[in-house]
Tab-separated table of C-alpha atoms in Angstrom:
chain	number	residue	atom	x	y	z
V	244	UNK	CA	-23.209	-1.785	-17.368
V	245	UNK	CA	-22.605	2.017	-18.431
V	246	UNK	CA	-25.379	2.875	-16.009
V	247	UNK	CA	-22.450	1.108	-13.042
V	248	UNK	CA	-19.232	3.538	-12.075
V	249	UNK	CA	-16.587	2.271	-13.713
V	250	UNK	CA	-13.837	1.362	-11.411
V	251	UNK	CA	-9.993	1.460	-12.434
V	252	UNK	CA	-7.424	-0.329	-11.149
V	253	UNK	CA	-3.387	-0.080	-11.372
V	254	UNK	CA	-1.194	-2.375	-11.435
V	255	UNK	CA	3.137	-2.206	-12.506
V	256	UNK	CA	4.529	-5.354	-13.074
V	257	UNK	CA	8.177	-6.760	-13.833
V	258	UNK	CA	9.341	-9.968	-14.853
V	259	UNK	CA	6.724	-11.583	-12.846
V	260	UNK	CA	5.097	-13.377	-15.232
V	261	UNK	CA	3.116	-15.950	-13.171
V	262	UNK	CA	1.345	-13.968	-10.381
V	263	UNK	CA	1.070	-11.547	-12.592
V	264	UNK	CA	-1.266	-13.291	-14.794
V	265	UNK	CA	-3.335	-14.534	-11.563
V	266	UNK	CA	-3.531	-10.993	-10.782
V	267	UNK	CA	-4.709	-9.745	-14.116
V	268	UNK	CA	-7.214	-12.907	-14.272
V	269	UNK	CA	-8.443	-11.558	-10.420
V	270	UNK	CA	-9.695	-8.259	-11.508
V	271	UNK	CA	-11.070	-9.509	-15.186
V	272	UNK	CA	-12.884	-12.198	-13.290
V	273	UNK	CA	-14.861	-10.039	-10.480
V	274	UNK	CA	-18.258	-10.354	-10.139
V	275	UNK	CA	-18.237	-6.686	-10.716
V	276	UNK	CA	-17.682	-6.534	-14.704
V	277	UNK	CA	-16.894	-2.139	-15.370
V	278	UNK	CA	-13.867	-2.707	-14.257
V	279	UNK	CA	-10.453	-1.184	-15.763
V	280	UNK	CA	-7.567	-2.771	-15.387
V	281	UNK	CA	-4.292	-0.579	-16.624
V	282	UNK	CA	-1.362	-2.543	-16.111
V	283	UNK	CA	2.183	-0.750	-16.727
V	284	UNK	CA	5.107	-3.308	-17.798
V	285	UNK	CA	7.958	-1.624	-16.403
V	286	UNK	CA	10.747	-2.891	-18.937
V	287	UNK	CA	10.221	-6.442	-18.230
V	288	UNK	CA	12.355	-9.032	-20.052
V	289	UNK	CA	10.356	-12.597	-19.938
V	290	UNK	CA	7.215	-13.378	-21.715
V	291	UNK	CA	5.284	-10.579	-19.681
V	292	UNK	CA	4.906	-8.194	-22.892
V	293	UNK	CA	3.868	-10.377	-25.371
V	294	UNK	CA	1.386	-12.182	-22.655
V	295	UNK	CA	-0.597	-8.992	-21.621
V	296	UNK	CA	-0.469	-7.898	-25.882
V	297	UNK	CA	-2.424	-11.046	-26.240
V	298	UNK	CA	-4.962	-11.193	-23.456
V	299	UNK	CA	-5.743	-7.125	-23.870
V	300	UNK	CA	-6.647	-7.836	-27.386
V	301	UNK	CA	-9.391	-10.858	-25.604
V	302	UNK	CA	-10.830	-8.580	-22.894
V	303	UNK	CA	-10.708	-4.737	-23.893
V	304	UNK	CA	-11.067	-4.221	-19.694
V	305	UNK	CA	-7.418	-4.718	-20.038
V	306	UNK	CA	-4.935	-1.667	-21.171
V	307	UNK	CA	-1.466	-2.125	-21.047
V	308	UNK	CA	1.381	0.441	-21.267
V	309	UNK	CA	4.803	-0.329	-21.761
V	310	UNK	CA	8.357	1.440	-19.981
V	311	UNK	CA	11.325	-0.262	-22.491
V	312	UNK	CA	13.268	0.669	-19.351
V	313	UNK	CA	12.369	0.382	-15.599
V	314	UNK	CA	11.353	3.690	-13.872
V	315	UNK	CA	10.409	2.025	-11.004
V	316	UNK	CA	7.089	0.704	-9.262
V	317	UNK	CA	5.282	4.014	-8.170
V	318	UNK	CA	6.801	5.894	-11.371
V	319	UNK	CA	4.423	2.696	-13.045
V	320	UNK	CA	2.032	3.260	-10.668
V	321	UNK	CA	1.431	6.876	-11.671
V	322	UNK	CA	1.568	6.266	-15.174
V	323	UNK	CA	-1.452	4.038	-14.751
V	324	UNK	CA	-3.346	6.158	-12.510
V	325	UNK	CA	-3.007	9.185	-14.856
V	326	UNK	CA	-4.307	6.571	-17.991
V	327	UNK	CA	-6.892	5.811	-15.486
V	328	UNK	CA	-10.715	6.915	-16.246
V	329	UNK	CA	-12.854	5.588	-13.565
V	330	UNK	CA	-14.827	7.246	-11.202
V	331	UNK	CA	-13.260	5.014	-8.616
V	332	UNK	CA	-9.653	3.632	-8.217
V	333	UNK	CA	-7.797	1.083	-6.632
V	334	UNK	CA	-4.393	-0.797	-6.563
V	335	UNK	CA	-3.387	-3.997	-7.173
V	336	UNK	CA	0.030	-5.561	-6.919
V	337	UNK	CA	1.285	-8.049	-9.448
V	338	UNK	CA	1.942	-10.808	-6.690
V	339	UNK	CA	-1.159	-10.187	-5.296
V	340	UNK	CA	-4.531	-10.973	-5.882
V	341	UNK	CA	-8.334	-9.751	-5.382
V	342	UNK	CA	-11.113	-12.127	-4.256
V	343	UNK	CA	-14.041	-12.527	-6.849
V	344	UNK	CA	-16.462	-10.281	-5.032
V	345	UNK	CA	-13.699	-7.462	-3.751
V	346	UNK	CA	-14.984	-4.918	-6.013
V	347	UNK	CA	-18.778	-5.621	-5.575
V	348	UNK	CA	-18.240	-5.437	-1.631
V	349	UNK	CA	-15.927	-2.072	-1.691
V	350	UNK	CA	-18.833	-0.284	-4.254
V	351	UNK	CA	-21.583	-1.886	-1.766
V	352	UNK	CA	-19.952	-0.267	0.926
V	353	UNK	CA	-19.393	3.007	-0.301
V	354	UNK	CA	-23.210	3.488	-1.079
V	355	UNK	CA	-24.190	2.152	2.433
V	356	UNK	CA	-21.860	4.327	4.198
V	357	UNK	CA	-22.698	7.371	2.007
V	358	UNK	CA	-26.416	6.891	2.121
V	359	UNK	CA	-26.422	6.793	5.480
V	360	UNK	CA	-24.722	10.225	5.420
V	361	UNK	CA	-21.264	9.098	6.366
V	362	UNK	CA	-18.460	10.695	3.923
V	363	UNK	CA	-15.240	8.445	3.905
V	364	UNK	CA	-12.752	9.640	1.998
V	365	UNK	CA	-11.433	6.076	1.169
V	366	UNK	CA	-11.920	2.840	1.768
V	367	UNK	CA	-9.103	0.005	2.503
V	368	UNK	CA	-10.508	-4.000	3.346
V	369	UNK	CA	-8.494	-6.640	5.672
V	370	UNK	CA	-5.930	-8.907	4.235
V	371	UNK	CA	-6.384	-12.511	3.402
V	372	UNK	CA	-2.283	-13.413	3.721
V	373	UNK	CA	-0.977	-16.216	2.084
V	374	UNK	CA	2.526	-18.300	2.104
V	375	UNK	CA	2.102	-21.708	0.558
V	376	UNK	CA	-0.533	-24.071	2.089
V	377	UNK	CA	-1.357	-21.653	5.210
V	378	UNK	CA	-3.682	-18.853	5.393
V	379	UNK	CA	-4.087	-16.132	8.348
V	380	UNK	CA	-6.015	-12.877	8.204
V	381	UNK	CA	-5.255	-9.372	9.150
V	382	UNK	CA	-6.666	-7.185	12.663
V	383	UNK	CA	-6.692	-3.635	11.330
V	384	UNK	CA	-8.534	-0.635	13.078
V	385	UNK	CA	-12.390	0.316	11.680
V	386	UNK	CA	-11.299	3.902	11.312
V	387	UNK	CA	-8.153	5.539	10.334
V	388	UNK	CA	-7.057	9.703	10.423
V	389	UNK	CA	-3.532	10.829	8.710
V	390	UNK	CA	-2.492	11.314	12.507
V	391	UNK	CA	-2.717	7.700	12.724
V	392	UNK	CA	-0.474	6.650	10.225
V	393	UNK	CA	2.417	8.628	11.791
V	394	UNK	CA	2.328	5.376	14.297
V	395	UNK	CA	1.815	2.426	11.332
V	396	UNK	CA	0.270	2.045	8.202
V	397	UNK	CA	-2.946	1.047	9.976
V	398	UNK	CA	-4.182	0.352	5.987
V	399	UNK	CA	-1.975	-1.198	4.415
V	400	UNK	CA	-0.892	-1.246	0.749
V	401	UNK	CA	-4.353	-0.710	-1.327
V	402	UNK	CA	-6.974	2.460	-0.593
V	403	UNK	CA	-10.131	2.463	-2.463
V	404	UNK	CA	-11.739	5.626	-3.418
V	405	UNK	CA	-13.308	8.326	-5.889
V	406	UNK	CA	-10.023	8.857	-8.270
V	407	UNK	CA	-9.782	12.752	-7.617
V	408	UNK	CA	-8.909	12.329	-4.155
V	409	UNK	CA	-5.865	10.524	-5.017
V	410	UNK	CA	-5.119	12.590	-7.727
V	411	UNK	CA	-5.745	15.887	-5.785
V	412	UNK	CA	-3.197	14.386	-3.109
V	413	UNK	CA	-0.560	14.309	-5.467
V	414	UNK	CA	-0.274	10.987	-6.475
V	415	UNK	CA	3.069	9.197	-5.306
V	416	UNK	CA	6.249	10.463	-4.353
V	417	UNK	CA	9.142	8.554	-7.056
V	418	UNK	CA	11.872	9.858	-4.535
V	419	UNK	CA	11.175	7.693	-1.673
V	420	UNK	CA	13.689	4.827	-0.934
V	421	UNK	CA	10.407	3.367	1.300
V	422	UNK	CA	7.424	4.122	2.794
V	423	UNK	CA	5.916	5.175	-0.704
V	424	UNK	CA	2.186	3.958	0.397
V	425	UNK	CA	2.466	5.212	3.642
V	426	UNK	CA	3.529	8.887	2.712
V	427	UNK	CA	0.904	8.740	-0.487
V	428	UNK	CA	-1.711	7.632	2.079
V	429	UNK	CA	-0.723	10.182	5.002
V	430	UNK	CA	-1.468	12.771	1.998
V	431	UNK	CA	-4.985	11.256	1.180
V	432	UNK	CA	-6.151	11.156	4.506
V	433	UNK	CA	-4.383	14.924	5.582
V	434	UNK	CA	-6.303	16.279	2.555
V	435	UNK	CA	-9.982	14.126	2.437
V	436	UNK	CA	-9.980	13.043	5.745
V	437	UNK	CA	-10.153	9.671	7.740
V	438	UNK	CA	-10.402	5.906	6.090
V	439	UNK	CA	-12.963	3.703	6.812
V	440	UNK	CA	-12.524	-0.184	7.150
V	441	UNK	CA	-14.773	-2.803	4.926
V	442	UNK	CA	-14.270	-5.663	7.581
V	443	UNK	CA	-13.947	-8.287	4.899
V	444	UNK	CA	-10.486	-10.102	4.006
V	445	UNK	CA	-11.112	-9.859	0.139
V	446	UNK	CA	-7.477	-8.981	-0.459
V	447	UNK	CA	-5.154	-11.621	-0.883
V	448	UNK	CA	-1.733	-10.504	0.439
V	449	UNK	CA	0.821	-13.354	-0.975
V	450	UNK	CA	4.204	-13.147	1.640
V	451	UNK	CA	5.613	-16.489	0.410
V	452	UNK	CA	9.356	-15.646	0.364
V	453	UNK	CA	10.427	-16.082	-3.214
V	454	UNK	CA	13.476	-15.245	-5.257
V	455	UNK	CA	12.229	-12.447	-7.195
V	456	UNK	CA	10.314	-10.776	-4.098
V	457	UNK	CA	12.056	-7.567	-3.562
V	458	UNK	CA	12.448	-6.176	0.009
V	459	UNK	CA	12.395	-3.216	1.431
V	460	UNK	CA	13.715	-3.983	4.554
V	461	UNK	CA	16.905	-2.252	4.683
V	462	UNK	CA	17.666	-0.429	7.860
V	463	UNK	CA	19.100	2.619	6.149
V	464	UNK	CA	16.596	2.645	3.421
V	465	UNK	CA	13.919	2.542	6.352
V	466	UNK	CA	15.945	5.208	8.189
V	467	UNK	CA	16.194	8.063	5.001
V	468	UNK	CA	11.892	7.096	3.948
V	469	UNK	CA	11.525	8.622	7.662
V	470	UNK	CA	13.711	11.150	7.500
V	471	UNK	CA	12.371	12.306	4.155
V	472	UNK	CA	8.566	11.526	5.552
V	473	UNK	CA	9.442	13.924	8.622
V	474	UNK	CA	11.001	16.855	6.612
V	475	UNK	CA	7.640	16.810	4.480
V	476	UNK	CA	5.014	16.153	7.151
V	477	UNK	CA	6.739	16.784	10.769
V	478	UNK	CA	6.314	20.221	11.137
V	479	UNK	CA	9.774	20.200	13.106
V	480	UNK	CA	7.221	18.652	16.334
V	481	UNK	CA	9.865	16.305	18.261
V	482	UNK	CA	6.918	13.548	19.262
V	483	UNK	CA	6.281	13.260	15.613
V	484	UNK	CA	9.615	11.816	15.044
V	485	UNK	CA	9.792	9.599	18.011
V	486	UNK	CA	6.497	7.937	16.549
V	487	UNK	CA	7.818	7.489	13.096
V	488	UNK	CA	10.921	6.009	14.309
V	489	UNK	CA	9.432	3.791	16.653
V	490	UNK	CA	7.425	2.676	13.204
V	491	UNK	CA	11.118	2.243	11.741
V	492	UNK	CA	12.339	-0.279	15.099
V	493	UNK	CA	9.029	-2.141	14.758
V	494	UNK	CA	8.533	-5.714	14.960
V	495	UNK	CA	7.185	-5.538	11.438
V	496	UNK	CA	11.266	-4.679	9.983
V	497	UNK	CA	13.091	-6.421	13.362
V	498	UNK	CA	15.725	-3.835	12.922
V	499	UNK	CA	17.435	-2.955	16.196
V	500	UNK	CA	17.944	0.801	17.148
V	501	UNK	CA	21.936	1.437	17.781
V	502	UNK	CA	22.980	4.040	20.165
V	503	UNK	CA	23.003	6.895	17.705
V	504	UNK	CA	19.483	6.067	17.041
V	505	UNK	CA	19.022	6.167	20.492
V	506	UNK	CA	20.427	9.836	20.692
V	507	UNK	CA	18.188	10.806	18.268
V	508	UNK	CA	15.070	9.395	20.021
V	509	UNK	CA	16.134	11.138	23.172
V	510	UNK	CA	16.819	14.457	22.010
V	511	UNK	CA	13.260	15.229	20.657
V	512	UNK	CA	12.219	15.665	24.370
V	513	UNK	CA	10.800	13.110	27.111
V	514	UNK	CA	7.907	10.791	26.861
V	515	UNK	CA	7.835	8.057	29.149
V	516	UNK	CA	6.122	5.508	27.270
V	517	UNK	CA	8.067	6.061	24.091
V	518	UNK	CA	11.456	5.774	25.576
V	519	UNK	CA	10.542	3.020	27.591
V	520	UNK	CA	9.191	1.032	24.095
V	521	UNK	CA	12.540	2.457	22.171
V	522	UNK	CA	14.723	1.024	25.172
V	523	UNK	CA	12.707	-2.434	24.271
V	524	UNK	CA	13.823	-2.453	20.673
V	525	UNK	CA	17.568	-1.816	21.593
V	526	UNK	CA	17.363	-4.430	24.385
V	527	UNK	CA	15.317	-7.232	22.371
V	528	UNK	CA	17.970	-9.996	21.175
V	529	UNK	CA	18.796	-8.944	17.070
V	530	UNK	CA	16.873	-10.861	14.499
V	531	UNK	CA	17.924	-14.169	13.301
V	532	UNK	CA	19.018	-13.999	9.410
């Protein structure tokens, strides 16, 4: 096995002890064994601690640190990555979980692709999405460029890659109110280049609306991520601004644009199609609660 790359993966959790220990059990069980898994408990107050104590001390895969007080998830999520050792990384949330052969197929991938002299700079995989008994899979685009992601966050919330490139990009950005992958990923693929898609759903992507789900779908919180996203990355061009805010008034949040949203669409400069699509989202009937 020391012959294999080893392949790390980060993980916060908090308070979530159940899917949390389906998650842990996900990456210890792949059919890939160098694996690391660094978990960071970020100051969580039920049996979370004292469960991850034991089962690191069964399966030395497993290293867990501990914040006695929340920092926050990509605050954990740095922590790990900056424990991490592998020559490859990945992500893994704690209500989430991987598919036994996820690893296997992203590694497999990697060394097809680069024998046959094509140089991704990451990988990402479809989504297997679950919410009790049903099941439906994701549609996401074969290839993906940071220019891309300025319309949607074409790969959603995991990349897979050599670590360095996500180190070398920076590593997340604690200040965000949203957006966090999508301005970390924008960075990866501005600085390495485009993604490629592994057409497999071996991510499973749990939605099931639960209690102790926390959402980012707050209109304002939506609103600053973009405004902060467009400072950083907008390079003061108008038409980059009407994209990201026609990412904001997606269907994905169901948030409808109000007229001084409007004004700020309009006064970055005329495009046709985009203020016919924002004059959609302020016409469409608001979303039912």
């Amino acid at each position: 096995m020391s012959e294999l790359p080893l392949v790390s993966v980060y993980m916060p959790t908090q308070n979530r002890l159940a899917s949390m220990q389906a998650a842990v059990e996900s990456v210890l069980g792949q059919t890939y064994r160098n694996v690391e898994l660094v978990v960071v408990d970020d100051g969580s107050t039920d049996e979370t601690p004292r469960w991850l104590q034991q089962r690191a001390l069964q399966d030395p895969r497993l290293k867990v640190l501990r914040n006695e007080k929340g920092r926050g998830a990509c605050a954990a999520r740095n922590e790990a990555i900056r424990t991490s050792t592998g020559e490859f990384l990945t992500g893994l949330d704690d209500d989430d979980e991987f598919k036994p052969h996820h690893i296997e197929a992203l590694l497999a991938y990697w060394k097809l692709l680069t024998s046959m002299g094509d140089q991704p700079s990451v990988l990402y995989v479809q989504y297997e999405f679950r919410s009790g008994d049903r099941r439906w899979y994701s549609a996401k685009v074969g290839r993906c460029s940071a220019e891309m992601m300025l319309q949607a966050n074409h790969v959603g919330n995991q990349l897979f890659g050599p670590r360095d490139r996500f180190v070398s990009a920076g590593l997340f950005d604690e200040e965000m109110p949203a957006w966090q992958d999508l301005e970390f990923f924008y960075r990866i693929l501005k600085l390495h280049g485009p993604a490629r898609l592994l057409d497999l759903p071996s991510y499973v992507f749990d939605v099931s609306p639960r209690p102790d789900r926390i959402s980012s779908k707050s209109k304002q919180k939506v609103l600053r991520a973009c405004q902060l996203m467009y400072a950083k990355h907008g390079q003061g061009n108008g038409r980059t601004l009407q994209l990201m805010l026609l990412q904001v008034f997606s269907e994905y949040y169901g948030f409808q644009p109000d007229t001084s949203d409007l004004r700020q669409f309009m006064k970055q400069g005329w495009w046709a199609e985009g203020w016919y699509q924002m004059m959609r989202r302020w016409l469409r009937p608001p979303a039912q609660a």
